[in-house]
Short mmCIF file of C-alpha atoms and ligand atoms in Angstrom, two decimals:
data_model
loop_
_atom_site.label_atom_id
_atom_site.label_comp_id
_atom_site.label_asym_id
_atom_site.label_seq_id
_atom_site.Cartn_x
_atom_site.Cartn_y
_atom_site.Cartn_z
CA UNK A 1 20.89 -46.68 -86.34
CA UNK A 2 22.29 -49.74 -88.66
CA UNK A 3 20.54 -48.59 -92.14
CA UNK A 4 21.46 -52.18 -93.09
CA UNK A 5 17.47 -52.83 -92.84
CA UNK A 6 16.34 -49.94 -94.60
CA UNK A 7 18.89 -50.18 -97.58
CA UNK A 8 18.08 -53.07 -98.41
CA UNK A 9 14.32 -52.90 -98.35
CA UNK A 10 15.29 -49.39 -100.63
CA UNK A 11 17.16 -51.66 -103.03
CA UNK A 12 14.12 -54.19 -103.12
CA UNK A 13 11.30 -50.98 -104.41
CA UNK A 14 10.37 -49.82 -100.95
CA UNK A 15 9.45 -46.74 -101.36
CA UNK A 16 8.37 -44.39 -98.41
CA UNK A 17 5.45 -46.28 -97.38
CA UNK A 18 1.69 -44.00 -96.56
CA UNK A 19 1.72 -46.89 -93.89
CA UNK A 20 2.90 -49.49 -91.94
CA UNK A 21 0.74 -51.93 -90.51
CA UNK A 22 1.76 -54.66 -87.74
CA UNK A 23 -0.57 -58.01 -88.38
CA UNK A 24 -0.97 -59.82 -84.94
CA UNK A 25 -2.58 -63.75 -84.95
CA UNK A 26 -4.54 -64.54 -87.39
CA UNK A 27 -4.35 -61.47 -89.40
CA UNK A 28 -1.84 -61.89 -91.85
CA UNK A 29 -4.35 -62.11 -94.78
CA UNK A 30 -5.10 -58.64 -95.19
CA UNK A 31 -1.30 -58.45 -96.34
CA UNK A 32 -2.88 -60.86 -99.42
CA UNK A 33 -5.14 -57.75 -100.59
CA UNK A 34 -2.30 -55.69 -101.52
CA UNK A 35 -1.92 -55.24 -104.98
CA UNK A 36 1.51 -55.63 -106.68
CA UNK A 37 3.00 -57.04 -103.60
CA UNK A 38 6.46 -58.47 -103.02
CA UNK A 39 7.26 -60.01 -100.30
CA UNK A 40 10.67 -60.46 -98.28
CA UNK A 41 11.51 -62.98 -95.34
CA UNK A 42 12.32 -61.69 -92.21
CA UNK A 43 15.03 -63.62 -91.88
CA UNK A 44 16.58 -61.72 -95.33
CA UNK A 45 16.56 -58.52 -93.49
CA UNK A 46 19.23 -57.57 -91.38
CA UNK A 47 17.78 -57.60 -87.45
CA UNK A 48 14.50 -58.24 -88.08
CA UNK A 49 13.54 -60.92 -85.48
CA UNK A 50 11.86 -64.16 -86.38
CA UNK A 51 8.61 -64.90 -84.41
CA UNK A 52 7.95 -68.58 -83.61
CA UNK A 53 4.68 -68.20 -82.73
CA UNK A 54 2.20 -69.93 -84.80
CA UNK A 55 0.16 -68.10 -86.95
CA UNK A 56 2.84 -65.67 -87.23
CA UNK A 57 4.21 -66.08 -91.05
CA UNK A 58 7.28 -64.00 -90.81
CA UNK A 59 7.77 -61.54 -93.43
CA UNK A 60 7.46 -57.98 -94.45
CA UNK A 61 5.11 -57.39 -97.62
CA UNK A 62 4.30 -54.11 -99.88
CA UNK A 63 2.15 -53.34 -101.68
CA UNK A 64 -1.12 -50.81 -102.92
CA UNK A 65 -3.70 -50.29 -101.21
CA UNK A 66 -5.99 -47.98 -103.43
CA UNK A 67 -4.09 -44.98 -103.47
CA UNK A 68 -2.39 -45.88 -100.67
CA UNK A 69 1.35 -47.60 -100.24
CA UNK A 70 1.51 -49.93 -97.80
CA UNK A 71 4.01 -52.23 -95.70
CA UNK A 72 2.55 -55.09 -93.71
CA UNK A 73 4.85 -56.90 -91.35
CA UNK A 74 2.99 -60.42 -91.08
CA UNK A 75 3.80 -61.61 -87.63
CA UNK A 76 5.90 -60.04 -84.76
CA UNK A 77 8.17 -61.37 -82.49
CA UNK A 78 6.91 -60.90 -78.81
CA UNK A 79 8.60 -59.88 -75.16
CA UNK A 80 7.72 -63.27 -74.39
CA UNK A 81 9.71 -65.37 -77.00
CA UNK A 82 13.05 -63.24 -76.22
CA UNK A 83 12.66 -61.77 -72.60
CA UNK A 84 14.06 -58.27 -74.72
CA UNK A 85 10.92 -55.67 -74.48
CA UNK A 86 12.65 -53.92 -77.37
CA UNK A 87 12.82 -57.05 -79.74
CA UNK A 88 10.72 -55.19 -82.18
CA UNK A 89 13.42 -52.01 -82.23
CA UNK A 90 14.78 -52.57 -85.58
CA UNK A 91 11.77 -53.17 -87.72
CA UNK A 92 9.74 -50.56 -86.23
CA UNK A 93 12.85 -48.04 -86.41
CA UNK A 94 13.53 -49.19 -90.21
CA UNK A 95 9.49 -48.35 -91.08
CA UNK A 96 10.72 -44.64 -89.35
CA UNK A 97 13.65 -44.27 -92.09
CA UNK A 98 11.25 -45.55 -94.68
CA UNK A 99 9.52 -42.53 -93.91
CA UNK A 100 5.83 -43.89 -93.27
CA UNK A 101 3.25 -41.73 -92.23
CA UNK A 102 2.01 -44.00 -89.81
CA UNK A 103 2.41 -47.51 -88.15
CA UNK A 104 -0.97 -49.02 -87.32
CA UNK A 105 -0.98 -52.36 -84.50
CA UNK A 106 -3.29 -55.07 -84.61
CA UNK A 107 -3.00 -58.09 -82.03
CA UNK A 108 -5.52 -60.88 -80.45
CA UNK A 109 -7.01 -59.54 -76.67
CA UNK A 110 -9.16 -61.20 -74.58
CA UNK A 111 -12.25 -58.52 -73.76
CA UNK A 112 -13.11 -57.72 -70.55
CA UNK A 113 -16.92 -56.25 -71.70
CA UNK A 114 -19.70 -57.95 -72.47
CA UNK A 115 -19.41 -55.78 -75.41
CA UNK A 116 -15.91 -57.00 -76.57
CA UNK A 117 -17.31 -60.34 -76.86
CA UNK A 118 -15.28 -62.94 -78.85
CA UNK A 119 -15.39 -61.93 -82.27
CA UNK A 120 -15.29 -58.16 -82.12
CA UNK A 121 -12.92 -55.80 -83.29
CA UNK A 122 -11.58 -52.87 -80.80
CA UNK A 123 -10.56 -49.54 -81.50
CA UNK A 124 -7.64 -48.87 -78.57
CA UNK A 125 -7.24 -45.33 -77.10
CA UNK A 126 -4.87 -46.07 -74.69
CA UNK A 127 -2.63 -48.74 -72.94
CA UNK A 128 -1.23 -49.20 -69.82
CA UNK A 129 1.94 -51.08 -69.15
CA UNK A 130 1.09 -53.30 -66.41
CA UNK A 131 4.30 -55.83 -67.55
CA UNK A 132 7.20 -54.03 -66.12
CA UNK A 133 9.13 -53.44 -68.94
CA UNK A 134 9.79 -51.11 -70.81
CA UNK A 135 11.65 -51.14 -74.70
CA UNK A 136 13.54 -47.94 -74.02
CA UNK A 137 15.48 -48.81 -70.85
CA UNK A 138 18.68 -48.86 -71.08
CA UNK A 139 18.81 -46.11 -73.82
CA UNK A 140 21.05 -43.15 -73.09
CA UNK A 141 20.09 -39.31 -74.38
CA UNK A 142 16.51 -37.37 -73.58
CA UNK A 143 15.19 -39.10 -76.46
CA UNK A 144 13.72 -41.79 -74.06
CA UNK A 145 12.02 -39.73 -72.47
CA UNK A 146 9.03 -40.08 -74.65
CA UNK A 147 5.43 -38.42 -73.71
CA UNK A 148 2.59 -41.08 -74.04
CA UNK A 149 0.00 -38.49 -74.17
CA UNK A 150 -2.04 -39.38 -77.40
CA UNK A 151 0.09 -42.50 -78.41
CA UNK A 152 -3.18 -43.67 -79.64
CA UNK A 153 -3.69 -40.92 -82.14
CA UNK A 154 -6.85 -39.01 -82.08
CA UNK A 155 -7.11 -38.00 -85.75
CA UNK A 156 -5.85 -41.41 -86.86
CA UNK A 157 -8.87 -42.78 -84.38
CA UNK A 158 -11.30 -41.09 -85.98
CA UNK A 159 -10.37 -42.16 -89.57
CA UNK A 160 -10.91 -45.83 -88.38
CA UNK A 161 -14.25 -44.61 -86.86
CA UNK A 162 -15.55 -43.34 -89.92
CA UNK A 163 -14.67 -46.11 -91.59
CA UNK A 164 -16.37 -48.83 -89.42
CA UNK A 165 -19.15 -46.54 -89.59
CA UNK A 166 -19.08 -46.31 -93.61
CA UNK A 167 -18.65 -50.60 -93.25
CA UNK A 168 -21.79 -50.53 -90.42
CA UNK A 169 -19.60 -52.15 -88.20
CA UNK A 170 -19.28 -51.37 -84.58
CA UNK A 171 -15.76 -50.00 -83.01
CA UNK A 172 -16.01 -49.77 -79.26
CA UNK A 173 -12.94 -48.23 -77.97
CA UNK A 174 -11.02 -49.88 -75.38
CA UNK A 175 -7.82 -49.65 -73.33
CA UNK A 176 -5.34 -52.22 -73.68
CA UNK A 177 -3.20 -53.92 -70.62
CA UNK A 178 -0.29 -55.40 -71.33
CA UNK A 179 0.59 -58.47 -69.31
CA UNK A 180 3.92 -60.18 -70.52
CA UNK A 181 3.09 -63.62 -71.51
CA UNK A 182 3.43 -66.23 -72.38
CA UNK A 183 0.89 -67.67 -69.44
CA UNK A 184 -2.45 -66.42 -69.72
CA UNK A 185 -3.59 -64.12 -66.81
CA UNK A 186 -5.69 -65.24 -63.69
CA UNK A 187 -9.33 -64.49 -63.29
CA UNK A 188 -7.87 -62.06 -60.29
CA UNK A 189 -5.54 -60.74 -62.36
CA UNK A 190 -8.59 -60.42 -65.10
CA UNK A 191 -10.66 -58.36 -62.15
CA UNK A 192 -7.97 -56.09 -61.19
CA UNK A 193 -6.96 -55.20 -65.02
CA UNK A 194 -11.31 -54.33 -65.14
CA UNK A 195 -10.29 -52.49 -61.81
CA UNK A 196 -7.65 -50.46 -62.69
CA UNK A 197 -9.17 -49.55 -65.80
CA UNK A 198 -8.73 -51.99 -68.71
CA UNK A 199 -11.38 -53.30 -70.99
CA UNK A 200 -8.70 -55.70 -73.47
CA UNK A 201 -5.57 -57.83 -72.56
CA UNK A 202 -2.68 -59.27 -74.17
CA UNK A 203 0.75 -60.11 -74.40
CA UNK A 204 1.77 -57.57 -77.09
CA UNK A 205 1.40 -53.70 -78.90
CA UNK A 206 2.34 -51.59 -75.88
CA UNK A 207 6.46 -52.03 -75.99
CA UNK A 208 5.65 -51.62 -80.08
CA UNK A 209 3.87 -48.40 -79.12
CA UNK A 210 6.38 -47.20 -77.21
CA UNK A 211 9.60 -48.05 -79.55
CA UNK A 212 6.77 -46.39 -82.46
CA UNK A 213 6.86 -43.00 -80.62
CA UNK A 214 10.28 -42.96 -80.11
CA UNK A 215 10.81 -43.02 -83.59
CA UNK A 216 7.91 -40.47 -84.34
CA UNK A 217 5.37 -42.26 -85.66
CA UNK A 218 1.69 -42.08 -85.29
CA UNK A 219 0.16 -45.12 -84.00
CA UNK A 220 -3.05 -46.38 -84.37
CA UNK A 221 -4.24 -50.06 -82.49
CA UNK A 222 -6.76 -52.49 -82.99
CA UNK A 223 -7.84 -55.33 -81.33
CA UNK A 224 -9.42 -58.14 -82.45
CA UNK A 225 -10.93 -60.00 -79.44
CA UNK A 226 -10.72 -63.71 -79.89
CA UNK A 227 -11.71 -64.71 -75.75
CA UNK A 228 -13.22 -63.13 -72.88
CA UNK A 229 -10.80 -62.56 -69.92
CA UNK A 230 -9.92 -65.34 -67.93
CA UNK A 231 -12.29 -66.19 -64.75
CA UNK A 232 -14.89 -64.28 -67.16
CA UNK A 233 -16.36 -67.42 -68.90
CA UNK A 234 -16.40 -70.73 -68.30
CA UNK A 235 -13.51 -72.90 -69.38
CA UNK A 236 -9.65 -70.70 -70.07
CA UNK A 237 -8.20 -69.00 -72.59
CA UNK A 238 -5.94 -70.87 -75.13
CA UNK A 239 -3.53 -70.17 -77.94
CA UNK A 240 -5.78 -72.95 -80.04
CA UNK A 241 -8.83 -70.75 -79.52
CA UNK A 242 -7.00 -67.31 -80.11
CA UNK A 243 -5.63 -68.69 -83.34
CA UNK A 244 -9.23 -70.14 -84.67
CA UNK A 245 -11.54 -66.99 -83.25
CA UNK A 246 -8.93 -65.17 -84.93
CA UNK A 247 -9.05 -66.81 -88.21
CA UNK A 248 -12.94 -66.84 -88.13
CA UNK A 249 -13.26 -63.09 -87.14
CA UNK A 250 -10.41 -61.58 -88.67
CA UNK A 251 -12.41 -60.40 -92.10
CA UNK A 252 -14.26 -57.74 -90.27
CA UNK A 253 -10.82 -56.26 -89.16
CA UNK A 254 -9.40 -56.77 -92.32
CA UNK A 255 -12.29 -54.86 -93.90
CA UNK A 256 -11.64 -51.73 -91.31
CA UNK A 257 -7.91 -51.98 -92.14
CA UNK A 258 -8.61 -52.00 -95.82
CA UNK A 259 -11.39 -49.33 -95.86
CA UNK A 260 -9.53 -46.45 -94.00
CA UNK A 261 -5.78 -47.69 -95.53
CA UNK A 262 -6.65 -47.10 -99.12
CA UNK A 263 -6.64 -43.02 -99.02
CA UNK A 264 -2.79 -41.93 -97.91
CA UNK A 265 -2.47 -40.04 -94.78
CA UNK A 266 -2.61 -36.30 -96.20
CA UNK A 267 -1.04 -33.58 -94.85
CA UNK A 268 -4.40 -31.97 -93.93
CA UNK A 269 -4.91 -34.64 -91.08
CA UNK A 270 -4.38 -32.87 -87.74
N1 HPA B 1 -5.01 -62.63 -72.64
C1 HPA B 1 -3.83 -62.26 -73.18
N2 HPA B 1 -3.59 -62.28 -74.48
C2 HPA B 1 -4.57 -62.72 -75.28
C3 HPA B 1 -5.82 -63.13 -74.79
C4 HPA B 1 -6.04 -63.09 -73.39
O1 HPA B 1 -7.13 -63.43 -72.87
N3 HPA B 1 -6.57 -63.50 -75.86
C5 HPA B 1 -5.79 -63.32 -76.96
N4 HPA B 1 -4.58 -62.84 -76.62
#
């Protein structure tokens, strides 16, 4: 790789971060907990992408977390802005070299169960790629070939579970489909992802998941559901309504990421 990324966040008092977290819409404040934070643009680190999505601020933060270090990336850039399912490659290969532990995903989904009703917060145990695309094509060497066998990582899964239960908040699990965006899907597109086995959608995570394993990382994903599927309510989804459901529910998630963040991934996790 171009270490250009990962030098210079060395150079700024990166250390190896205990984890990397991606903030999706509405999200970034959790990166405002972090204690001792400094913050650096994305546009002052060499090939990290710019998203110019609203509610997407655009930088990379670190911080503590309890005993915990921790790198937030506030705001992503998504397949949709670029057309390039492997936009996210260099920050999510930098985090690698940093040497985190971990790289936990957070986005905005639209639920597809009366239980993921607007407002909840999702615990995803697996995704399926239902866009096309895929972040690694192209890519020469048997390092593509990645296994996506527990992408969503069991033992990290269970942390957040224990958490939410320690908070008294419910975590239903969920699988995540990922449509490409930037149009919302059709209520028949809705019923078939319910079909084929989907409970969230959205327009972001999986090609992060993907690049995330390539690299070695653990993942974890949660989703914070701002909308019920399209065709599933009356009225449509919107980005105006993801952004404000987002904002309104976001604390609960915040809480989650805060309560299982602040102990550092030990060793002792299997
Ligand atoms: N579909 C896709 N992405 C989304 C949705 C949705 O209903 N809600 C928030 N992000």
């Amino acid at each position: 790789m171009d270490y250009a990324a990962r030098d210079l966040l060395r150079a700024a008092g990166v250390g190896r971060p205990d984890w990397a977290v991606i903030l999706g819409t509405g999200l970034g404040g959790f990166a405002d907990a972090l204690e001792g934070a400094i913050s650096i643009p994305y546009e002052a680190i060499p090939g990290f992408p710019q998203s110019g999505v609203s509610g997407h601020a655009g930088r990379l933060v670190v911080g503590r977390l309890g005993k915990a270090r921790v790198v937030a990336l506030q705001g992503r850039a998504h397949f949709y802005e670029h057309g390039d399912a492997a936009i996210m490659r260099t920050p999510i290969e930098t985090l690698a070299a940093l040497g985190t532990g971990a790289l936990i995903l957070t986005n905005a989904a639209g639920g597809l169960r009366p239980d993921l009703a607007p407002g909840s917060v999702a615990l995803v145990t697996d995704h399926i790629n239902f866009s096309g695309r895929n972040p690694l094509i192209g890519e020469t060497g048997d390092a593509r070939f990645v296994p996506m066998v527990n992408a969503y990582d069991p033992a990290l899964g269970a942390r957040f579970r224990a958490a939410a239960a320690r908070l008294d908040l419910a975590l239903p699990d969920g699988v995540y489909m990922w449509f490409s965006g930037p149009s919302f899907e059709t209520p028949a597109e809705v019923r078939m992802a319910h079909l084929l086995g989907a409970d969230l959608v959205g327009m972001s995570t999986v090609p992060e998941v993907i690049l995330a394993r390539r690299y070695g990382l653990r993942c974890a994903a949660l989703s914070l559901v701002t909308n019920f599927g399209a065709g599933l309510f009356d009225g449509a989804p919107s980005h105006d309504e993801t952004r404000r459901v987002a904002a309104a529910g976001s604390a609960n998630l915040i809480a989650l990421l805060s309560e299982t963040l602040r102990e550092p991934l030990s060793e002792s996790l299997a």
